[in-house]
mmCIF file of C-alpha atoms in Angstrom:
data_model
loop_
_atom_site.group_PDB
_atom_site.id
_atom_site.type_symbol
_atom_site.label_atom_id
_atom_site.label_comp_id
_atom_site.label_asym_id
_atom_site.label_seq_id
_atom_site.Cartn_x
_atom_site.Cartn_y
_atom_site.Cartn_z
ATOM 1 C CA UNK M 1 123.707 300.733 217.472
ATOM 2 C CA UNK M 2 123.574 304.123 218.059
ATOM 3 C CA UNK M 3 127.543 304.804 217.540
ATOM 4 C CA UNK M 4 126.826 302.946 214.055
ATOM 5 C CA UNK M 5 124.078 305.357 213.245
ATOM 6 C CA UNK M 6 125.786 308.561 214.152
ATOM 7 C CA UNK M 7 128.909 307.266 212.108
ATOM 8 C CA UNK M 8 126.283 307.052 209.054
ATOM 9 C CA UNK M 9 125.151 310.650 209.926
ATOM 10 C CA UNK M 10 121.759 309.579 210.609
ATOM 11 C CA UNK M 11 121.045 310.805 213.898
ATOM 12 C CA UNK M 12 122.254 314.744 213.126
ATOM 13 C CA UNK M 13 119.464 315.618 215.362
ATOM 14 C CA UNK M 14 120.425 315.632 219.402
ATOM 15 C CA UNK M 15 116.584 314.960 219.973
ATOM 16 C CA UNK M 16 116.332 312.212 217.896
ATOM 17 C CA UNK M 17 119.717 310.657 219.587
ATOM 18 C CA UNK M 18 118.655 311.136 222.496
ATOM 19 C CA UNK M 19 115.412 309.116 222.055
ATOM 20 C CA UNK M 20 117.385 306.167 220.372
ATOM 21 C CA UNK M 21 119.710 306.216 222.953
ATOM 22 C CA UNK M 22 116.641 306.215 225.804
ATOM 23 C CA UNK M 23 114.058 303.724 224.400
ATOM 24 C CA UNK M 24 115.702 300.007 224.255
ATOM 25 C CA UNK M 25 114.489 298.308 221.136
ATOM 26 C CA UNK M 26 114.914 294.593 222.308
ATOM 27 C CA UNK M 27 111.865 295.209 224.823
ATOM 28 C CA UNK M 28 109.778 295.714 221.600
ATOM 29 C CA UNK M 29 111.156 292.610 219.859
ATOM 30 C CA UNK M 30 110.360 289.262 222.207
ATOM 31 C CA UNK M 31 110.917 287.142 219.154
ATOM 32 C CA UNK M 32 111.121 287.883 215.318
ATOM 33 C CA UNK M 33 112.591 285.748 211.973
ATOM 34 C CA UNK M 34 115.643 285.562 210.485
ATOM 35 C CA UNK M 35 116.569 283.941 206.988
ATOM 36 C CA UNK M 36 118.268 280.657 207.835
ATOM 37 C CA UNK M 37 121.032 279.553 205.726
ATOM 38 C CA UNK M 38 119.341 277.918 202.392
ATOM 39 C CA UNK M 39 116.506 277.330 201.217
ATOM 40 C CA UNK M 40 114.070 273.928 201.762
ATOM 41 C CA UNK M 41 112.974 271.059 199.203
ATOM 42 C CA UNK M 42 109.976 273.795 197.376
ATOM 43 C CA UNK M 43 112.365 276.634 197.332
ATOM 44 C CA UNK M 44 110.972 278.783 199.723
ATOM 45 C CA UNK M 45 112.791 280.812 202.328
ATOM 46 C CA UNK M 46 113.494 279.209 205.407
ATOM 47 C CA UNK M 47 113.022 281.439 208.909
ATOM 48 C CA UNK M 48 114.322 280.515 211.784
ATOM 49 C CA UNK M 49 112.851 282.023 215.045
ATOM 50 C CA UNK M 50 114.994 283.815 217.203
ATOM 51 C CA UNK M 51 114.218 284.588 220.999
ATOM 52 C CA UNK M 52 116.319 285.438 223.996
ATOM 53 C CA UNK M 53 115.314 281.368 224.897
ATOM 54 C CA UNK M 54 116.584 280.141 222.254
ATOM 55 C CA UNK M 55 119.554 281.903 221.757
ATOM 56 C CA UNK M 56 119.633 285.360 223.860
ATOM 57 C CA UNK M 57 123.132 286.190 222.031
ATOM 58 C CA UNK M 58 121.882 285.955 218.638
ATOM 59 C CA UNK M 59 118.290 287.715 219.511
ATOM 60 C CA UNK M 60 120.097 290.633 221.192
ATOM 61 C CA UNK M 61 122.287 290.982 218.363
ATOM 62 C CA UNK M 62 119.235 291.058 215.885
ATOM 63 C CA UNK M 63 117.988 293.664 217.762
ATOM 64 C CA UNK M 64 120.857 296.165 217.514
ATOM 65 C CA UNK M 65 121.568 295.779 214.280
ATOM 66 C CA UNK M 66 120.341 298.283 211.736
ATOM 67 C CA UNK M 67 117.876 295.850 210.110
ATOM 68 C CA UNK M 68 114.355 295.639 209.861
ATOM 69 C CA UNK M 69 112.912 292.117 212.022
ATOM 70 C CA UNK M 70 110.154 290.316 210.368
ATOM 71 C CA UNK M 71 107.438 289.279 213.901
ATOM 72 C CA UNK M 72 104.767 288.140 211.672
ATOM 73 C CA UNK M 73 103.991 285.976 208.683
ATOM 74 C CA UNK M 74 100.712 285.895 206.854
ATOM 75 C CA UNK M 75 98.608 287.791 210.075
ATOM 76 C CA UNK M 76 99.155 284.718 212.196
ATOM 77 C CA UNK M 77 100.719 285.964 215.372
ATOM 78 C CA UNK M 78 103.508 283.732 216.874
ATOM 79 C CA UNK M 79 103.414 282.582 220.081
ATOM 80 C CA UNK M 80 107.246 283.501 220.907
ATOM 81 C CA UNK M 81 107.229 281.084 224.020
ATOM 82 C CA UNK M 82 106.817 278.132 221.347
ATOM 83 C CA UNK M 83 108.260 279.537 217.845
ATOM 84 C CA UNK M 84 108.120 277.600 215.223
ATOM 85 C CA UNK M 85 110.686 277.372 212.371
ATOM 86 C CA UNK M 86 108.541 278.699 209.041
ATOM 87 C CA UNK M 87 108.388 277.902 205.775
ATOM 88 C CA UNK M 88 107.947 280.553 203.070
ATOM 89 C CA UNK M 89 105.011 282.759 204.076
ATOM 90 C CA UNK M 90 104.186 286.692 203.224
ATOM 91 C CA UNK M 91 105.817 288.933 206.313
ATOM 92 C CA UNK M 92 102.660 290.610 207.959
ATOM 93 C CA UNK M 93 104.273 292.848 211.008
ATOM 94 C CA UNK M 94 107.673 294.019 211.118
ATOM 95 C CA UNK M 95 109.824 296.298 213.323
ATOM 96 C CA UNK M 96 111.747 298.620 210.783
ATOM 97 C CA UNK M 97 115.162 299.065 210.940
ATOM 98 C CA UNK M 98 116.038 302.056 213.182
ATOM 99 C CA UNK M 99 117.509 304.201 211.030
ATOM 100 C CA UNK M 100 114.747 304.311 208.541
ATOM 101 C CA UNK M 101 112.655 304.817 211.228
ATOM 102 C CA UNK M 102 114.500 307.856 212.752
ATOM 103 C CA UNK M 103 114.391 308.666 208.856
ATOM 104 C CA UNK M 104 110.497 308.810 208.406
ATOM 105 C CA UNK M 105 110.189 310.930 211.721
ATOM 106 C CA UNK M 106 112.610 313.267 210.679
ATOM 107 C CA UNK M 107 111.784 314.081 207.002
ATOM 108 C CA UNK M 108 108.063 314.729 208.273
ATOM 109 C CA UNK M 109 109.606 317.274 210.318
ATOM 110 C CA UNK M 110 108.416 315.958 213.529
ATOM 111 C CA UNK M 111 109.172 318.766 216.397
ATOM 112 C CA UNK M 112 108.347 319.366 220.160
ATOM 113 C CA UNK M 113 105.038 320.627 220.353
ATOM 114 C CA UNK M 114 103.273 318.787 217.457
ATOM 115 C CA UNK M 115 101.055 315.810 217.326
ATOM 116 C CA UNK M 116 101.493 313.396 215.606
ATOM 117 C CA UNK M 117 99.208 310.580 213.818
ATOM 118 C CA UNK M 118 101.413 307.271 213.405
ATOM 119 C CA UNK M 119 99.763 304.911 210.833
ATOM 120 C CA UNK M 120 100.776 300.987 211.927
ATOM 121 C CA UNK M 121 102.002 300.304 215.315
ATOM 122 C CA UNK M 122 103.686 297.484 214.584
ATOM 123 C CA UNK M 123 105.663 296.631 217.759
ATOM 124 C CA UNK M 124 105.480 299.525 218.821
ATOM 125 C CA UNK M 125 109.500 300.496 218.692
ATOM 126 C CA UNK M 126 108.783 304.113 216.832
ATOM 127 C CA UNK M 127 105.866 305.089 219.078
ATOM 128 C CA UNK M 128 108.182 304.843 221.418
ATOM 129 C CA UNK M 129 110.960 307.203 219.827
ATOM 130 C CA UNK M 130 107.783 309.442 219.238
ATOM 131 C CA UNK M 131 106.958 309.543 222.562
ATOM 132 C CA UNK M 132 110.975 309.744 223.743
ATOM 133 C CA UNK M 133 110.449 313.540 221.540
ATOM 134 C CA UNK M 134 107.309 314.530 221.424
ATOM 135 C CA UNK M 135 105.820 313.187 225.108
ATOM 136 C CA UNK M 136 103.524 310.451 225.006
ATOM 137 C CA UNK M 137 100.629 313.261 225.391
ATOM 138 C CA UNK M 138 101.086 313.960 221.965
ATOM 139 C CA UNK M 139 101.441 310.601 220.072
ATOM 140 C CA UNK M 140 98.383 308.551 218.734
ATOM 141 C CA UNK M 141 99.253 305.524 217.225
ATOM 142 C CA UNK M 142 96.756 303.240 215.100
ATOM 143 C CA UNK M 143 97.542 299.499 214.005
ATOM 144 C CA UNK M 144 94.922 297.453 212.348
ATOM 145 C CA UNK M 145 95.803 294.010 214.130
ATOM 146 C CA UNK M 146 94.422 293.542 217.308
ATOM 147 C CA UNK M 147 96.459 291.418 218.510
ATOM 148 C CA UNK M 148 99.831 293.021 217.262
ATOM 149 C CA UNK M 149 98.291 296.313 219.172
ATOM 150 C CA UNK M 150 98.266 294.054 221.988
ATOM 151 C CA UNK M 151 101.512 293.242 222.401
ATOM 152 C CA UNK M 152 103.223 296.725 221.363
ATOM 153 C CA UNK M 153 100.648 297.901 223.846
ATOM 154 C CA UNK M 154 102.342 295.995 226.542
ATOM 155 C CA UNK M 155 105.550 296.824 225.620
ATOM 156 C CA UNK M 156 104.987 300.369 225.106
ATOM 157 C CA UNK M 157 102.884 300.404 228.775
ATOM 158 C CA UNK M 158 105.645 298.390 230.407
ATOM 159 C CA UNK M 159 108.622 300.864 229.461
ATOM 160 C CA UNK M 160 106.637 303.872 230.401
ATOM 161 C CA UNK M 161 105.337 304.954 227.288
ATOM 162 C CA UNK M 162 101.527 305.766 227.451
ATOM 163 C CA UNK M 163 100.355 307.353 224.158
ATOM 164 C CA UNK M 164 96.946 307.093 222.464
ATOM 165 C CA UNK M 165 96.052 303.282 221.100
ATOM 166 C CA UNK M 166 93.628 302.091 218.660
ATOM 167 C CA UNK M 167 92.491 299.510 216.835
ATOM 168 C CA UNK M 168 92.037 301.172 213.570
ATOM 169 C CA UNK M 169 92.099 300.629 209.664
ATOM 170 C CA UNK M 170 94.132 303.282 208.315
ATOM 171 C CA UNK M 171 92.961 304.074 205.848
ATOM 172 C CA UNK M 172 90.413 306.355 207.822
ATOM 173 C CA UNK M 173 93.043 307.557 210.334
ATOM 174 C CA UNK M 174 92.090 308.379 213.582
ATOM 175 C CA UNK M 175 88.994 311.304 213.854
ATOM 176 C CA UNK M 176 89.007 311.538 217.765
ATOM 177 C CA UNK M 177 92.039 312.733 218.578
ATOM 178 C CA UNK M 178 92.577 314.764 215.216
ATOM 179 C CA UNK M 179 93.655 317.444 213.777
ATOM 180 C CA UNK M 180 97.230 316.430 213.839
ATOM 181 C CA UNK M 181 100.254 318.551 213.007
ATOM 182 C CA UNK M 182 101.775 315.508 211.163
ATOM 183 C CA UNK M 183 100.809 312.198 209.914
ATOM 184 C CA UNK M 184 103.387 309.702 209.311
ATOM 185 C CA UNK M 185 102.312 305.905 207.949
ATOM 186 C CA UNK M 186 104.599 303.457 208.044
ATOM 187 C CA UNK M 187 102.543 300.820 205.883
ATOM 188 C CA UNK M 188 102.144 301.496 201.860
ATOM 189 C CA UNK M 189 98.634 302.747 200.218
ATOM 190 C CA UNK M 190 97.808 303.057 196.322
ATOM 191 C CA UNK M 191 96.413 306.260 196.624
ATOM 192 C CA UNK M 192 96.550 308.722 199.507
ATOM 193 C CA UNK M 193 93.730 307.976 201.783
ATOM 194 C CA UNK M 194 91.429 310.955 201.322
ATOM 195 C CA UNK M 195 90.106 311.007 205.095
ATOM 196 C CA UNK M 196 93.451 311.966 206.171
ATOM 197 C CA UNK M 197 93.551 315.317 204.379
ATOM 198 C CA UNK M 198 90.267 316.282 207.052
ATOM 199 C CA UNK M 199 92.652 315.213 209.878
ATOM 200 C CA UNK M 200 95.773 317.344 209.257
ATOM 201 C CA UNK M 201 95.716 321.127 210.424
ATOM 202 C CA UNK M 202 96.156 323.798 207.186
ATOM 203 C CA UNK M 203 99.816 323.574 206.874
ATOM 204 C CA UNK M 204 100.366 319.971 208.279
ATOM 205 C CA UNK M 205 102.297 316.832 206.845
ATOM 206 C CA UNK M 206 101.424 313.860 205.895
ATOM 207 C CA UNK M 207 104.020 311.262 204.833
ATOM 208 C CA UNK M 208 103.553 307.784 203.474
ATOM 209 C CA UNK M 209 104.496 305.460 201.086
ATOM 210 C CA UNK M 210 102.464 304.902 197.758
ATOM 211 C CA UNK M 211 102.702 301.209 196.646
ATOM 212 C CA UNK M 212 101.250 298.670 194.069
ATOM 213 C CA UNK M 213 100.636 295.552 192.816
ATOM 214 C CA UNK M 214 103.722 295.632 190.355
ATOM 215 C CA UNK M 215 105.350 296.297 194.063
ATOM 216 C CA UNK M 216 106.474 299.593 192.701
ATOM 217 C CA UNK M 217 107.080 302.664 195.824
ATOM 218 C CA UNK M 218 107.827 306.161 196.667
ATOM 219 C CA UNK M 219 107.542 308.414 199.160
ATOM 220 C CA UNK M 220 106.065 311.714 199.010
ATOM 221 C CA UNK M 221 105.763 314.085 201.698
ATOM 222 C CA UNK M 222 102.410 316.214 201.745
ATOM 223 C CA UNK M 223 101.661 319.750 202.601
ATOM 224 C CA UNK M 224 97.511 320.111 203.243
ATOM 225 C CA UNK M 225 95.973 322.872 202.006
ATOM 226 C CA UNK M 226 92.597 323.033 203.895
ATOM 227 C CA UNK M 227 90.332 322.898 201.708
ATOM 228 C CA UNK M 228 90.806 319.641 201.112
ATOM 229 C CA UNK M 229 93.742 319.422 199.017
ATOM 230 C CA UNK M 230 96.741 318.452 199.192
ATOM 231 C CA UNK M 231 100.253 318.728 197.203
ATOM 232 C CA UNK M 232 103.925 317.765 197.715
ATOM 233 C CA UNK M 233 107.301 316.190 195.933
ATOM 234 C CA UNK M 234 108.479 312.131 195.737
ATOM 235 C CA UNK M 235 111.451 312.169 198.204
ATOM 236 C CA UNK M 236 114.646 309.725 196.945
ATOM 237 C CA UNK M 237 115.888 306.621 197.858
ATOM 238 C CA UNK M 238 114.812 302.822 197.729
ATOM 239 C CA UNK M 239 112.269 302.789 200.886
ATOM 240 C CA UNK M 240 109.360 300.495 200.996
ATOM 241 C CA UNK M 241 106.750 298.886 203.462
ATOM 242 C CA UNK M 242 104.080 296.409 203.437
ATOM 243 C CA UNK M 243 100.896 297.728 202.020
ATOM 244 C CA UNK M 244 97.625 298.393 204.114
ATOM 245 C CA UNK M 245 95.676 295.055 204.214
ATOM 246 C CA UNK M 246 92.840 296.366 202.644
ATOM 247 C CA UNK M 247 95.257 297.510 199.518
ATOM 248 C CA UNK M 248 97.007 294.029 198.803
ATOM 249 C CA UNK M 249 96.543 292.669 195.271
ATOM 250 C CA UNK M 250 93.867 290.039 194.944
ATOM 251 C CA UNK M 251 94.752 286.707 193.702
ATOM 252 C CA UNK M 252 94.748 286.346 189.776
ATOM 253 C CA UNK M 253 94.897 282.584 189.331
ATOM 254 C CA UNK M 254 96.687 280.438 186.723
ATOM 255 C CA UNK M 255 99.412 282.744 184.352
ATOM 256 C CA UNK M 256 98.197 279.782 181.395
ATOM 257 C CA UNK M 257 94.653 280.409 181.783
ATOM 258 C CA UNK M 258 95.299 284.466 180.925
ATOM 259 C CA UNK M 259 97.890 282.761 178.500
ATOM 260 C CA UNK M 260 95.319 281.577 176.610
ATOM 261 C CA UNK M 261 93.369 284.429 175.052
ATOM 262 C CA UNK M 262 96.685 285.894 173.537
ATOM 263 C CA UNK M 263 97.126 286.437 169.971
ATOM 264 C CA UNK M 264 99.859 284.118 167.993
ATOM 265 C CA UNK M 265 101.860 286.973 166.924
ATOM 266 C CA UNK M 266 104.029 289.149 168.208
ATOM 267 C CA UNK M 267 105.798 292.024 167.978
ATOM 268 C CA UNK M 268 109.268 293.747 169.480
ATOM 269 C CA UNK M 269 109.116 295.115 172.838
ATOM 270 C CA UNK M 270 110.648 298.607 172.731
ATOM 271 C CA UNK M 271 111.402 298.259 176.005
ATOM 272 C CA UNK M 272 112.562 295.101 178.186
ATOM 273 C CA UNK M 273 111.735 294.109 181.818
ATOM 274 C CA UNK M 274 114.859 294.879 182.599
ATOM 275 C CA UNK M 275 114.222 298.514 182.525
ATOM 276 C CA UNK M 276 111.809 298.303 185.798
ATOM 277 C CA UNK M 277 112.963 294.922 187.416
ATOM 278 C CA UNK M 278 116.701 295.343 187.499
ATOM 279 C CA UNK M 279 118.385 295.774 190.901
ATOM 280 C CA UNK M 280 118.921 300.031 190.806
ATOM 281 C CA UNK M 281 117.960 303.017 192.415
ATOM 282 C CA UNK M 282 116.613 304.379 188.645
ATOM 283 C CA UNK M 283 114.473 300.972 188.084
ATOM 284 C CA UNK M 284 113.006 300.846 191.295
ATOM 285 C CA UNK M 285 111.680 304.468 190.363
ATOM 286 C CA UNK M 286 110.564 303.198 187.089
ATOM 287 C CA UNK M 287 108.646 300.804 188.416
ATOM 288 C CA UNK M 288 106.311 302.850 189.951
ATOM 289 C CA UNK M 289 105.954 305.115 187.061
ATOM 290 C CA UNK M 290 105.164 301.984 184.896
ATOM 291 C CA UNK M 291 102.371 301.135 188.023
ATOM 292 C CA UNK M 292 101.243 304.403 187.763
ATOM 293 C CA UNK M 293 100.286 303.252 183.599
ATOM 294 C CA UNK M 294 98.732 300.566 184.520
ATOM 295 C CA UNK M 295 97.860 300.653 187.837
ATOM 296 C CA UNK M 296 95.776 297.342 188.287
ATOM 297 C CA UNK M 297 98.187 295.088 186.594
ATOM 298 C CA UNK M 298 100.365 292.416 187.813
ATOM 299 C CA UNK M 299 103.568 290.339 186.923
ATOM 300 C CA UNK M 300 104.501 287.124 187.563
ATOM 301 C CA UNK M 301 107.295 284.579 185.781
ATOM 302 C CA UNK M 302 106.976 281.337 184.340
ATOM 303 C CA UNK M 303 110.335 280.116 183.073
ATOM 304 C CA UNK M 304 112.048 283.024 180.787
ATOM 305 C CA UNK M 305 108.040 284.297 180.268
ATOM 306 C CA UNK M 306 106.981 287.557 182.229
ATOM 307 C CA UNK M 307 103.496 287.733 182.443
ATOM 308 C CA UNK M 308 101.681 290.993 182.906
ATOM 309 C CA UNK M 309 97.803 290.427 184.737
ATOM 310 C CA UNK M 310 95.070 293.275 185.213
ATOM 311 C CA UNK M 311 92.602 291.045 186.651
ATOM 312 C CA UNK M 312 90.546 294.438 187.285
ATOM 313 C CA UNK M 313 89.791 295.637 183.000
ATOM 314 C CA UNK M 314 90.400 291.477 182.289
ATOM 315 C CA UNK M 315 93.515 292.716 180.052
ATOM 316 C CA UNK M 316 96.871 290.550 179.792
ATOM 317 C CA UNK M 317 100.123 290.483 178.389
ATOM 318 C CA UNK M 318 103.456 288.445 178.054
ATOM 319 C CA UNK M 319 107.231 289.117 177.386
ATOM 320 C CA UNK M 320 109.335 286.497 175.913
ATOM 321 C CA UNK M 321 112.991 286.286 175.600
ATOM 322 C CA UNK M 322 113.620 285.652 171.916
ATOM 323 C CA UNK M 323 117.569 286.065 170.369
ATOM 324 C CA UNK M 324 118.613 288.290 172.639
ATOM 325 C CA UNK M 325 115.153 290.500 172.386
ATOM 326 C CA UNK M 326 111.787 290.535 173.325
ATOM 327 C CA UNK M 327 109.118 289.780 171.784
ATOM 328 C CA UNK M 328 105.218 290.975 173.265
ATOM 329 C CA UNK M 329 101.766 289.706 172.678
ATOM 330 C CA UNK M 330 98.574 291.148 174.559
ATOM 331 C CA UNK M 331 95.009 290.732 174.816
ATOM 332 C CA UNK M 332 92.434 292.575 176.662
ATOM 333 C CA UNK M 333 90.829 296.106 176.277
ATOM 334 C CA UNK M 334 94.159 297.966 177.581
ATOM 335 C CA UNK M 335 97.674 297.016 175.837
ATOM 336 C CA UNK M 336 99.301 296.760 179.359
ATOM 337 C CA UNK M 337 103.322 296.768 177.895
ATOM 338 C CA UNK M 338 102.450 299.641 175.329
ATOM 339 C CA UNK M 339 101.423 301.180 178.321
ATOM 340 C CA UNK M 340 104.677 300.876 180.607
ATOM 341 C CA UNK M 341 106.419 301.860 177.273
ATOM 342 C CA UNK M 342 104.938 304.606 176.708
ATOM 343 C CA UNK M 343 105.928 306.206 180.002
ATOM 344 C CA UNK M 344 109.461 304.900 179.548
ATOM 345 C CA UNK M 345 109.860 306.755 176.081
ATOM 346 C CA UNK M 346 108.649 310.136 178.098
ATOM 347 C CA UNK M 347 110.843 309.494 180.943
ATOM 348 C CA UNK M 348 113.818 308.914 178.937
ATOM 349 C CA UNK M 349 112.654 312.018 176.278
ATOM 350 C CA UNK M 350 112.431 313.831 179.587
ATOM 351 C CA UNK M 351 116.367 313.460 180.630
ATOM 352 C CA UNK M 352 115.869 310.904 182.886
ATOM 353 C CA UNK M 353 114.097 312.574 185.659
ATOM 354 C CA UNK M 354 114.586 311.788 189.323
ATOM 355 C CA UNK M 355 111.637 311.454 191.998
ATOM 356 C CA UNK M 356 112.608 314.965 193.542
ATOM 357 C CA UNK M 357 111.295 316.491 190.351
ATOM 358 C CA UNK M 358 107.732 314.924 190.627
ATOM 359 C CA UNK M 359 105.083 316.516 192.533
ATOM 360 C CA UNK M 360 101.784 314.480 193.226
ATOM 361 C CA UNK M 361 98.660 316.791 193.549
ATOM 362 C CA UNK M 362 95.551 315.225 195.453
ATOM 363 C CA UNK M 363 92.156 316.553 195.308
ATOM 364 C CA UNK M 364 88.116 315.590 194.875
ATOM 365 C CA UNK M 365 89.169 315.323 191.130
ATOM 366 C CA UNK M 366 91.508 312.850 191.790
ATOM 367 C CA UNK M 367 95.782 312.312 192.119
ATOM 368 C CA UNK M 368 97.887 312.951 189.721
ATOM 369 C CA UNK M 369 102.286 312.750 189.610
ATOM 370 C CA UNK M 370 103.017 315.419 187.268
ATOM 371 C CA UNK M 371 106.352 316.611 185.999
ATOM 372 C CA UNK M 372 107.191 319.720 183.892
ATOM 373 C CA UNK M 373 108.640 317.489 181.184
ATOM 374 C CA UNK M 374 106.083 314.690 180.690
ATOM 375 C CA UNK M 375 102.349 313.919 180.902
ATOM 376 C CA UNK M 376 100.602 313.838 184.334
ATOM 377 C CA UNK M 377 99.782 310.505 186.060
ATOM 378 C CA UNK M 378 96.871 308.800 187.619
ATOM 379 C CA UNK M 379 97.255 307.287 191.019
ATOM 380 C CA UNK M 380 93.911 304.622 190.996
ATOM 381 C CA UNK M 381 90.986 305.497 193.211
ATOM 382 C CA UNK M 382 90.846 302.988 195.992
#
C-alpha cells in the first residue's frame, strides 16, 4: 500500500511515510463491508462482511487497498465475531481510504510541534498516523459514538498509541484540552461549527467538509482570526464524508403528498438536473452552490420526475422530462429551481469558476461563499 501511494505522489512528505509505513491499518479494521456482487429482490445493495474468520485473504486485502471500508450501517455496531450479511442500510462509521486521509492531515498543514483537534474517531486508523507525527501527547481525538470510541480506543491502546479520547458531539469540539494549532474533521457540517473558532489559537486551521441535504460538498481550509472570525478558500477535488449526526436531513415523507399542492402548469426549466447531478468534477461543485440557494431543500426521484423538498419554509418543486426538455412547476413561499438557476446563470456569466476562487467568510453575522464575479452566499445557521 504504501509503494502504491508513493507511485501516486501522495506521500511527498518523509513524515507522513514514515507514519503509514509504522501504524498497520488492519489492526484498526477487525471486520468492515464490502459490496457483494448484485443486488437483492428490493434493489438494495448487498454487503457482505469480511473478517480475517471468514476469509483472512480477502480482509487483509481490503485493508491495503486504497479504499475507504464501510464498519457501520445505520449506528448499529456489528458484532464482527458473528457478522451478518446486510441489506441496504445508510453507512454510519467508516475507515477512509489512506490516501485521503494522509490528504486531510497534510493540506491542514499538520507539523511536529502542533496539536491537533481530530473531529470523528472512527476506527481510529488516522489518530494513529497523527500520533505516528505528532506524538500521541499532542493528539485529541473526539467521536460521537460510544461504542465506535470503544473499539478504536482498544485498537489505538493496544498498538501503543495513547492520545486524548472523548466521547463528544462535534459540533462543540473539545474545550479541555483546547486551544489547538489545527482542527481537522473528518465528518461533514452545514455550517462551520462556531465553537470551534474559540478553540483554535490566532493563526490556527481548521479544516472540514461543508455538506447538505442535496448531498452537495467542499472543503475549505480556515485561517482564525481571533476575534472570532474566521476566513479561508474551497480546496478542489471530489472529497466527501458522512455528515455529523446532528446535521442529517430529516425525513420528508411521501414525494405525492408535496406533489399535490403544485400548480397544473408549467414552464421551461432553464436549466436541467443534469447540470448538478451528472457524474463530473464541475457538477459535483455545482451542487453545492445550488445547496448553498436553497439550503433546506431536498431531491428525490420518482420515475423520470425529480422532486425538489424544503420541508423547513414547506416549499416544493418538480422537474419533468418532456421532448427532450424540462418542464418545472413549484409551490411554496420560495421557487426552489428558480433558485438553483439563478446561481447557475451567475456561475456560468462568471466563466465558470472553480472552488479555488471561492472564499467562505464566517463571523457573528453569519457565513457567506463569496466570489469576485458573483453574488455572495449563505451557508444556513445550524
Amino acid at each position: 500500500m504504501v509503494k502504491a501511494l508513493a507511485r501516486e505522489g501522495v506521500l511527498a512528505d518523509p513524515g507522513w511515510r514514515r507514519a503509514v509505513e509504522a501504524v498497520p491499518r488492519h489492526l484498526f479494521v477487525p471486520g468492515c463491508y464490502l459490496p457483494g456482487a448484485g443486488r437483492d429482490g428490493n434493489g438494495l445493495t448487498v454487503w457482505e462482511p469480511v473478517t480475517a474468520a471468514l476469509d483472512r485473504g480477502r480482509w487483509l486485502a481490503a485493508a491495503y487497498a486504497d479504499t475507504t471500508l464501510v464498519t457501520q450501517f445505520d449506528g448499529d455496531e456489528p458484532d464482527w465475531a458473528r457478522p451478518a450479511v446486510r441489506h441496504g442500510g445508510v453507512p454510519t462509521s467508516s475507515s477512509t481510504l489512506p490516501s485521503l486521509v494522509v490528504r486531510m492531515w497534510t493540506d491542514a498543514g499538520i507539523a511536529e510541534g502542533h496539536t491537533v483537534l481530530e473531529i470523528g474517531t472512527g476506527t481510529g486508523y488516522s489518530t494513529a498516523l497523527a500520533c505516528e507525527r505528532l506524538g500521541s501527547a499532542g493528539v485529541t481525538s473526539i467521536e460521537v459514538d460510544p461504542r465506535r470510541l470503544e473499539t478504536a480506543a482498544n485498537a489505538l491502546y493496544g498498538s501503543g498509541y495513547t492520545p486524548t479520547l472523548a466521547v463528544a458531539d462535534g459540533l462543540y469540539g473539545y474545550r479541555p484540552q483546547a486551544p489547538y494549532d489545527r482542527i481537522v474533521a473528518a465528518c461533514s457540517f452545514r455550517a462551520v461549527p462556531r465553537p470551534l473558532l474559540a478553540q483554535v489559537r490566532p493563526g490556527g486551521k481548521i479544516l472540514l467538509t461543508l455538506s447538505g441535504w442535496l448531498h452537495g460538498y467542499a472543503r475549505v481550509l480556515l485561517t482564525a482570526r481571533g476575534d472570532g472570525t474566521a476566513e479561508g478558500q474551497l480546496l478542489g477535488g471530489t472529497v466527501s464524508f458522512m455528515p455529523a449526526r446532528t446535521h442529517a436531513a430529516p425525513a420528508f415523507g411521501n414525494p405525492a403528498h408535496w406533489a399535490a399542492s403544485l400548480p397544473d402548469t408549467a414552464r421551461p426549466a432553464r436549466h436541467g438536473p443534469q447540470r448538478i447531478d451528472a457524474p463530473t468534477e464541475e457538477a459535483f461543485h455545482l451542487r453545492f452552490l445550488a445547496q448553498c440557494a436553497v439550503p433546506d431543500a431536498q431531491t428525490t426521484t420518482v420515475g423520470e420526475v425529480v422532486h425538489l423538498i424544503d420541508a423547513v419554509s414547506g416549499s416544493t418543486a418538480t422537474l419533468t422530462p418532456v421532448d427532450g426538455t424540462w418542464q418545472v412547476r413549484e409551490a411554496g413561499p420560495l421557487h426552489l429551481w428558480q433558485r438553483v438557476e439563478d446561481v447557475l446563470d451567475a456561475y456560468d456569466t462568471a466563466d465558470r469558476p472553480g472552488p479555488e476562487s471561492f472564499t467562505l467568510h464566517v463571523s457573528d453575522e453569519g457565513q457567506r461563499l463569496r466570489h469576485p464575479g458573483m453574488r455572495g452566499l449563505a451557508l444556513p445557521r445550524c
